[in-house]
Tab-separated table of C-alpha atoms in Angstrom:
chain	number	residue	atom	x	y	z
A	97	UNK	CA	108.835	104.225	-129.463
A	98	UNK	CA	106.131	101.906	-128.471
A	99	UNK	CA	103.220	101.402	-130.690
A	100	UNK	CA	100.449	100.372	-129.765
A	101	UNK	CA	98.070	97.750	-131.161
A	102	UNK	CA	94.545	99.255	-132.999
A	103	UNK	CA	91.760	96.380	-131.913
A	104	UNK	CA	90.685	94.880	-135.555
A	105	UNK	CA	86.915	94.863	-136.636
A	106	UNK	CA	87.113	91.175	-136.616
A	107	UNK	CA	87.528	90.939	-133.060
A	108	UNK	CA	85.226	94.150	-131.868
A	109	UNK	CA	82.483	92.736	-134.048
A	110	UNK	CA	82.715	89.212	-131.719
A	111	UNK	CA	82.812	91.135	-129.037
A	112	UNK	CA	79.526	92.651	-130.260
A	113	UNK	CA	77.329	89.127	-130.321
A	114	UNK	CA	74.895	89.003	-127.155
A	115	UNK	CA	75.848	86.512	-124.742
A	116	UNK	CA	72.329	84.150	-125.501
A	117	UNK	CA	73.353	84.413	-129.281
A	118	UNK	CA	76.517	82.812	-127.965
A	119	UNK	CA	74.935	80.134	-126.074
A	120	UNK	CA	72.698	79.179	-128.978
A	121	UNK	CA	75.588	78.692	-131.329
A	122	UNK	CA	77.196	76.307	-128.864
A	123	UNK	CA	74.064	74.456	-129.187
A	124	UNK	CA	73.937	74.179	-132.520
A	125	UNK	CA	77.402	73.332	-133.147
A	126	UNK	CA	76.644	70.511	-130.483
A	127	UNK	CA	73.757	69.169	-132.661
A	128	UNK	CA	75.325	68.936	-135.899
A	129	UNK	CA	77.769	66.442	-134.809
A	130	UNK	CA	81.007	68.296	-134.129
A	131	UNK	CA	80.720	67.159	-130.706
A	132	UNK	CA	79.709	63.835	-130.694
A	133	UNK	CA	79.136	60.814	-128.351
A	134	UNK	CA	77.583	56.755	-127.936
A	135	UNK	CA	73.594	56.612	-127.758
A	136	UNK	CA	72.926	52.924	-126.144
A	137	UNK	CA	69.233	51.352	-126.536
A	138	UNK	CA	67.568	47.898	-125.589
A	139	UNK	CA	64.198	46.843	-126.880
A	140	UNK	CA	63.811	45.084	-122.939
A	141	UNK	CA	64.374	46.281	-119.704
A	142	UNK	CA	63.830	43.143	-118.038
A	143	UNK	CA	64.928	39.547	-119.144
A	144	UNK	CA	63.463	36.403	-116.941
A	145	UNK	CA	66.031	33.533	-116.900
A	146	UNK	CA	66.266	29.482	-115.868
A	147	UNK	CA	68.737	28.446	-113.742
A	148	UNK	CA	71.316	26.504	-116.220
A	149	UNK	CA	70.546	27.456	-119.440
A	150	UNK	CA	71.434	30.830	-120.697
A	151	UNK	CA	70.403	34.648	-120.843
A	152	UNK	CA	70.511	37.400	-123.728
A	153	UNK	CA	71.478	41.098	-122.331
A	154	UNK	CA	70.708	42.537	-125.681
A	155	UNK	CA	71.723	46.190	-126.397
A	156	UNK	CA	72.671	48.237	-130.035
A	157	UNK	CA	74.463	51.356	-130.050
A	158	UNK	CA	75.460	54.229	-132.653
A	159	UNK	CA	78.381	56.271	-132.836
A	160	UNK	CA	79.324	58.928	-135.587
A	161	UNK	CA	83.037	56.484	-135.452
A	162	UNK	CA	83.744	53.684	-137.065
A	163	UNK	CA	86.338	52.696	-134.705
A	164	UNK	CA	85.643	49.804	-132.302
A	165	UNK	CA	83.596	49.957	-129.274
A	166	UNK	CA	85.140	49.791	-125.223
A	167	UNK	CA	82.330	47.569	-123.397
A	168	UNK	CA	82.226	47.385	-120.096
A	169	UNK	CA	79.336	45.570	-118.138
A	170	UNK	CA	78.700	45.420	-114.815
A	171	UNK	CA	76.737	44.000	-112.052
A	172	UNK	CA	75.192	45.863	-109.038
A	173	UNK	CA	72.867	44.309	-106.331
A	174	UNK	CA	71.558	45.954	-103.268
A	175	UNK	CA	74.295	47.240	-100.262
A	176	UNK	CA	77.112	45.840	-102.732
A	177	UNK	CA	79.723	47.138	-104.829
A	178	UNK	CA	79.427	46.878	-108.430
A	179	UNK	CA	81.249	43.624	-109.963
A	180	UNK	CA	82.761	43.914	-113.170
A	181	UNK	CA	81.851	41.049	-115.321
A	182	UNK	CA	83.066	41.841	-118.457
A	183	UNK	CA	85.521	44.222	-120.117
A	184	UNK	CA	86.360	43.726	-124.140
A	185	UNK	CA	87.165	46.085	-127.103
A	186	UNK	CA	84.803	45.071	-129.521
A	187	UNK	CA	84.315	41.294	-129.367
A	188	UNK	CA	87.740	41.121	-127.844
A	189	UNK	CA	87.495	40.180	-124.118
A	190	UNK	CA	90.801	42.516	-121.920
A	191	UNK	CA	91.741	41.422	-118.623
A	192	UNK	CA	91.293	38.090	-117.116
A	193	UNK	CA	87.753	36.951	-116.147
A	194	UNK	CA	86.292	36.800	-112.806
A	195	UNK	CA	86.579	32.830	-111.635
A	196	UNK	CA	82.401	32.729	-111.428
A	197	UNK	CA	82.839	33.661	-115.011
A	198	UNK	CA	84.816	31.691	-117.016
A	199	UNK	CA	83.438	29.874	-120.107
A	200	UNK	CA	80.265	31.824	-119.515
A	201	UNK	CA	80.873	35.311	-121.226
A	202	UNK	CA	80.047	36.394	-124.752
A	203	UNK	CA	80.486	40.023	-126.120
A	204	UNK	CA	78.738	40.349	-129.677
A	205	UNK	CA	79.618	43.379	-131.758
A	206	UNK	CA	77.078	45.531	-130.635
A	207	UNK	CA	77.816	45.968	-127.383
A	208	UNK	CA	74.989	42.574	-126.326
A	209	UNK	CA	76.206	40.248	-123.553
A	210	UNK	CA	75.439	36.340	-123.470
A	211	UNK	CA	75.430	34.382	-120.159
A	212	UNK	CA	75.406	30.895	-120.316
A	213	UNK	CA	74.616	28.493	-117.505
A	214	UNK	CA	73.050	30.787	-115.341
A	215	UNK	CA	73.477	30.575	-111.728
A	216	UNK	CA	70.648	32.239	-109.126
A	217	UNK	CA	73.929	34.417	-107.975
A	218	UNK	CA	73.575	35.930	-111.787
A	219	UNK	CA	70.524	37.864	-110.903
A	220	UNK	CA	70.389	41.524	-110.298
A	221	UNK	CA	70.641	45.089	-112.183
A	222	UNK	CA	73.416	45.109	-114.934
A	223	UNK	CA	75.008	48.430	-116.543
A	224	UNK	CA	76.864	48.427	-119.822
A	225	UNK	CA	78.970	51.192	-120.946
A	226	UNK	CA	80.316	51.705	-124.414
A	227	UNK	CA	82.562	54.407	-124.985
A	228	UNK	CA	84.855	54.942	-128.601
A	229	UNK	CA	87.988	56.802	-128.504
A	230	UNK	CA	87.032	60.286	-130.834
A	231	UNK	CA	83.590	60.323	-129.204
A	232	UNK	CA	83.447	63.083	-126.039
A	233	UNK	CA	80.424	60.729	-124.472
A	234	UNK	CA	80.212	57.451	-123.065
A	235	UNK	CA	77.011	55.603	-123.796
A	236	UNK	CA	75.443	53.475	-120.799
A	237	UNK	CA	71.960	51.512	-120.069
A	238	UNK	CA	70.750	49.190	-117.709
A	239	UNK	CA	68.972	45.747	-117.777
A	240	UNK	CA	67.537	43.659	-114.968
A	241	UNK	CA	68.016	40.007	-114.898
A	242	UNK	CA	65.932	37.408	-112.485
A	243	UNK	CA	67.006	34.242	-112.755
A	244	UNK	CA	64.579	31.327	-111.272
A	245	UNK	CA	64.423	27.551	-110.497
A	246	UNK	CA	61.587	26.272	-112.148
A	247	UNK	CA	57.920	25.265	-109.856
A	248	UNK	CA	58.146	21.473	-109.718
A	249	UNK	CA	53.722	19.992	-109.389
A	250	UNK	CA	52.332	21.102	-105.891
A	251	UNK	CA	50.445	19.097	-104.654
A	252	UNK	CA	47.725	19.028	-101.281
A	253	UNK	CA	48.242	18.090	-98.041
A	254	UNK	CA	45.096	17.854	-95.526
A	255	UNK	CA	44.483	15.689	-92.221
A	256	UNK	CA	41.015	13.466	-94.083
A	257	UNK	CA	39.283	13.736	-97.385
A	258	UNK	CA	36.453	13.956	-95.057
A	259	UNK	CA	35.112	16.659	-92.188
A	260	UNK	CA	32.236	16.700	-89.862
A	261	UNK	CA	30.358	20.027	-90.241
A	262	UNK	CA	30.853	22.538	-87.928
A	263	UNK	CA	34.445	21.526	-87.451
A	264	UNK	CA	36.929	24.307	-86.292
A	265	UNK	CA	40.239	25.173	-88.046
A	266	UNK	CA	40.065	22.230	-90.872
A	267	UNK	CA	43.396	23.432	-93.111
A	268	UNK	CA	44.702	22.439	-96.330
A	269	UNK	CA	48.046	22.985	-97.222
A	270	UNK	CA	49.832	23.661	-100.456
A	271	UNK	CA	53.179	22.180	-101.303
A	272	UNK	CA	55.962	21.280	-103.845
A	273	UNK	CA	59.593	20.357	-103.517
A	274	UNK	CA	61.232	22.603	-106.247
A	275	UNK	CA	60.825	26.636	-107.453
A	276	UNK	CA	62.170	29.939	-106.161
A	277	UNK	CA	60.013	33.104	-105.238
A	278	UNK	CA	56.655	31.094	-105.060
A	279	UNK	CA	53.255	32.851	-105.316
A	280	UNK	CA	50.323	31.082	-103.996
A	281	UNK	CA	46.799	30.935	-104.957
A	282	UNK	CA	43.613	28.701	-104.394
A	283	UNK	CA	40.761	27.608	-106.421
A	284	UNK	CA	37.418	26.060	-104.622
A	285	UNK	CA	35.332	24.863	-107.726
A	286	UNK	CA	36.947	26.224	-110.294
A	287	UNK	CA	36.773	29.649	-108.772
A	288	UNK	CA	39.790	32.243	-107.400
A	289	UNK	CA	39.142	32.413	-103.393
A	290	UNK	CA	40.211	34.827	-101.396
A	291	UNK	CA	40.412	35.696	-97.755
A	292	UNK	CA	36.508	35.933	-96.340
A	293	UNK	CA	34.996	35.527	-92.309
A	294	UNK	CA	35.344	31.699	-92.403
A	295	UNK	CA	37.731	30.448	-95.431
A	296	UNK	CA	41.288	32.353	-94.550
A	297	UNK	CA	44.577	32.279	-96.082
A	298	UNK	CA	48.198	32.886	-94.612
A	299	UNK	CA	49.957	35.769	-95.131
A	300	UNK	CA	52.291	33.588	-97.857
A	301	UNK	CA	48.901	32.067	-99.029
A	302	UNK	CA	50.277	28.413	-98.664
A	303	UNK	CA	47.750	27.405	-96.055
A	304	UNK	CA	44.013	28.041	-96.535
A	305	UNK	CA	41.999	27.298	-93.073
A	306	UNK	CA	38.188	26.742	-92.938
A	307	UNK	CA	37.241	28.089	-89.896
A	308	UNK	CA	34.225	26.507	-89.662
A	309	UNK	CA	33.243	23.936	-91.227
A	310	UNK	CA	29.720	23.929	-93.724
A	311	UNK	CA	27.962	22.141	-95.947
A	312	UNK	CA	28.778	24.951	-98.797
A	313	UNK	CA	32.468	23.754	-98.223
A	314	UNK	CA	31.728	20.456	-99.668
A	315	UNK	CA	33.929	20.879	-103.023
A	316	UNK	CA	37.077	20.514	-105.377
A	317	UNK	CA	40.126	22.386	-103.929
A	318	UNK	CA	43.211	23.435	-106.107
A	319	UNK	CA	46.313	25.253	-105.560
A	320	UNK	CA	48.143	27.202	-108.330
A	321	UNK	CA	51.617	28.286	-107.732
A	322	UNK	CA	53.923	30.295	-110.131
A	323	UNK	CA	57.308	32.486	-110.055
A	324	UNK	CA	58.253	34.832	-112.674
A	325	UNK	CA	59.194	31.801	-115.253
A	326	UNK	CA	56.583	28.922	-114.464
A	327	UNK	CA	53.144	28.163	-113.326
A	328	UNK	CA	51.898	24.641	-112.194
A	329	UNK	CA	48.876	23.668	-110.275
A	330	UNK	CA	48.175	20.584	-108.234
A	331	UNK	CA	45.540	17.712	-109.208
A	332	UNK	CA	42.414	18.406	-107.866
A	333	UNK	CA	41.099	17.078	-104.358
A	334	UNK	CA	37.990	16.749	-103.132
A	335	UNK	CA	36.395	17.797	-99.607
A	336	UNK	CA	33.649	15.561	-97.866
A	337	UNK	CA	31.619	17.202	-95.401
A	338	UNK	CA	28.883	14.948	-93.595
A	339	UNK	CA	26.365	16.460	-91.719
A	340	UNK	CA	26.173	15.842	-87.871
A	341	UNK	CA	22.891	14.421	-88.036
A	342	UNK	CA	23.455	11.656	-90.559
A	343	UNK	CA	26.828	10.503	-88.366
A	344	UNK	CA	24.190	10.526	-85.451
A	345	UNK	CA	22.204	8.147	-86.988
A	346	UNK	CA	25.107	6.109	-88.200
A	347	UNK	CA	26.134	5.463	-84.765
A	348	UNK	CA	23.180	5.561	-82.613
A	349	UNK	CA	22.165	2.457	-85.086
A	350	UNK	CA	25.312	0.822	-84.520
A	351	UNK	CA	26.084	1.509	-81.371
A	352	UNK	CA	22.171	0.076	-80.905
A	353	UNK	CA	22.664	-3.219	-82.648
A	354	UNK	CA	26.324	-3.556	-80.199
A	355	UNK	CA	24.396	-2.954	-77.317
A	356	UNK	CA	21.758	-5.633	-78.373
A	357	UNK	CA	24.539	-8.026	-79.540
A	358	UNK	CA	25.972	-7.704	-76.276
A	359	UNK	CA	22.653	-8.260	-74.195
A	360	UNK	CA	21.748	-11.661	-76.146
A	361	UNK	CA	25.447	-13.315	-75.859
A	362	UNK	CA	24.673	-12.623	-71.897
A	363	UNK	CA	21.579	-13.855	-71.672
A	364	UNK	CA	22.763	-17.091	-72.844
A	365	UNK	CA	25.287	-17.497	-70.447
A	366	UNK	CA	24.860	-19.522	-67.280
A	367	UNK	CA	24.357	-17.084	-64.055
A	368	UNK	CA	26.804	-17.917	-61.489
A	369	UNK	CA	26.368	-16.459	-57.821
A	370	UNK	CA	28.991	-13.387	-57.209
A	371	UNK	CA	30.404	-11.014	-59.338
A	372	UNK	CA	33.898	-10.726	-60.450
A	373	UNK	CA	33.976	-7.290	-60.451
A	374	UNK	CA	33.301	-4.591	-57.296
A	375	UNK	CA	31.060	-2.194	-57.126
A	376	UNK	CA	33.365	0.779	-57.711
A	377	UNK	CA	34.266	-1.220	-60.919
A	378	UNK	CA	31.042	-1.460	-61.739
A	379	UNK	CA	30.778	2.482	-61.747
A	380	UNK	CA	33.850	3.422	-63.062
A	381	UNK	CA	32.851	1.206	-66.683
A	382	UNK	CA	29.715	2.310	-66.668
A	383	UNK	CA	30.208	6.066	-66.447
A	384	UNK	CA	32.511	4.834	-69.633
A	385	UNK	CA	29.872	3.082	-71.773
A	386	UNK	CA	27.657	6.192	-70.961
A	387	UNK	CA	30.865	8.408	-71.990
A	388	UNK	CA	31.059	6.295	-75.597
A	389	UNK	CA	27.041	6.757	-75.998
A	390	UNK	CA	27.380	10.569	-75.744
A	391	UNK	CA	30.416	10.392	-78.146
A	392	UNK	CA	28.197	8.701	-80.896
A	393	UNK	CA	26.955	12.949	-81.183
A	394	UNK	CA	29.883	14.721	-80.900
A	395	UNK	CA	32.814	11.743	-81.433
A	396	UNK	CA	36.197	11.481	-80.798
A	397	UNK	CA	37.533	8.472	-82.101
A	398	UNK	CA	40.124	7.580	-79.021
A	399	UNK	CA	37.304	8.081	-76.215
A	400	UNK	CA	34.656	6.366	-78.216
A	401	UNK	CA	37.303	3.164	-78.933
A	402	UNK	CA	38.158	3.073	-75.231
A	403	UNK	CA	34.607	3.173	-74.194
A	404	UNK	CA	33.274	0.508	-76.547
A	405	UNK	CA	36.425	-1.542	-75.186
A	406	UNK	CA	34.616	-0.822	-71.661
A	407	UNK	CA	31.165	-2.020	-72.882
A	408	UNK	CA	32.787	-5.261	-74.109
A	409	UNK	CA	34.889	-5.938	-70.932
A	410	UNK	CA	31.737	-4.964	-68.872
A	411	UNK	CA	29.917	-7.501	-70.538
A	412	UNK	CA	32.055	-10.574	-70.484
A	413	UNK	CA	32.324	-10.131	-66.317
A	414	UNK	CA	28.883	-9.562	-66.208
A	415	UNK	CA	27.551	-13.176	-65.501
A	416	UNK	CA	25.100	-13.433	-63.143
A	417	UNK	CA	21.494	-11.722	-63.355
A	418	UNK	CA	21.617	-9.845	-60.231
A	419	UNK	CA	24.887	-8.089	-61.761
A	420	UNK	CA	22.464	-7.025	-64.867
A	421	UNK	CA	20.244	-5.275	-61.964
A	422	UNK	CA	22.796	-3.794	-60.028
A	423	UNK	CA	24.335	-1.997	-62.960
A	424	UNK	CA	20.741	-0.682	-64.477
A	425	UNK	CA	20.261	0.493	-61.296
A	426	UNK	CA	23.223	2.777	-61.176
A	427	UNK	CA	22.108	4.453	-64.907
């Protein structure tokens, strides 16, 4: 005969707990340790590093174990798959090493990874995990490295020292032969400029343009450039702007004092009967000489050179006094 089995009041009084009451006791059985894991912190999130010396991933850890920790570290970088770098049981490096790093890895104890002669292919987002055999939960964190070739001096590059005002497009431009991820800035006088109607910078900042030339630009000009582990700034150079009316006078005076020169060494020499040179000659270096007088306003140094070159070659072939008159006749 088959007897059956009475439910005890052990298991009907189980049976009896609400399910939330359940749920809650799960919780607290999780928080007082009986299901434990790895909590992994870092006093930095972001560590800045030279090219060739070395870098500090530092990280601590606790565990409720005492036995010792599996570390593995990682490096990700955008639209790539994660590289493992390092893999060690405590300080104990497994596996063989990736070639890029041999010599170069160092596990400490808690979990803190050393890099030494750090290449710019170092840089990016690394992940460590540290996991211990009787914990349920692995710890992980992340740390971003940048790692940066130092800013060598810049220094300024510009066409003259010196500018006639109202001048179009005068541009100074900032330069230096070493440094990755280069930020630019200017300083006119001492003073942070930024982009305005007339003074204008490129979109990388490296080139500031005047677009017009004043007065008020007449001033010390600096550039500053910096990455995330240097800032150097160039020696200070100074802009000369000269107003048009004083370079008037400047060469109306001289160009007055050529023109007299000129006039006297002629008059001295003996008149001979005919002319060396033909009336279309004649014309052609005299629309010349009045080409070079008009450049003494608004000059351009080749025309104005060729035309004084004129003057002079007009001069020596003018010999005879009835040359003199034919050629004031045609001004």
């Amino acid at each position: 005969m088959k007897v059956e089995r009475k439910p005890s009041s052990r298991d009907s009084s189980f049976a009896d707990i609400p399910p939330l009451l359940k749920l809650l006791g799960l919780l607290v059985f999780v928080l007082s340790g009986a299901v434990s894991g790895v909590n992994v912190t870092s006093q930095t999130q972001v560590v800045r590093g030279t090219v060739g010396k070395e870098a500090l991933l530092s990280v601590s850890y606790s565990s409720s174990s005492t036995d010792k920790p599996v570390v593995k570290w990682q490096l990700k970088k955008d639209k790539v798959k994660p590289i493992t770098v390092v893999q060690s049981i405590g300080t104990d490096i497994i596996g063989n090493l990736r070639p890029e790093y041999r010599n170069r890895i160092l596990v400490f104890e808690n979990g803190s990874l050393l890099l030494h002669n750090l290449q710019l292919s170092d840089e990016g987002v690394y992940e460590v995990e540290i996991s211990i055999t009787d914990d349920t939960f692995t710890g992980e964190h992340y740390i971003q490295l940048t790692v940066d070739v130092p800013i060598s001096k810049p220094y300024i590059q510009m066409m003259a020292s010196s500018v006639l005002e109202y001048s179009e497009h005068f541009n100074l431009h900032c330069s230096h032969d070493n440094g990755t991820k280069p930020i630019y800035s200017w300083l006119k006088g001492g003073k942070v400029l930024t982009n305005d109607s007339r003074l204008l910078l490129s979109h990388d900042q490296k080139v500031l343009t005047i677009s017009r030339v004043l007065m008020s630009d007449d001033d010390i000009y600096t550039c500053t450039v910096e990455n995330p582990i240097s800032n150097m700034k160039s020696i200070p150079v100074r802009l000369t702007v000269y107003r048009r009316s004083s370079l008037y006078i400047i060469l109306s005076t001289g160009g007055i004092f050529l023109l007299i020169t000129l006039v006297t060494v002629c008059a001295c020499w003996k008149p001979s009967k005919s002319t060396d040179l033909s009336p279309k000659e004649l014309l052609c270096m005299w629309s010349k000489v009045k080409m070079a007088m008009m450049l003494m306003l608004y000059p351009n140094h080749l025309h104005l050179v060729e035309g004084v070159l004129c003057l002079f070659t007009f001069s020596m072939k003018m010999r005879a006094w009835s040359d003199w008159k034919n050629a004031l006749a045609m001004l």
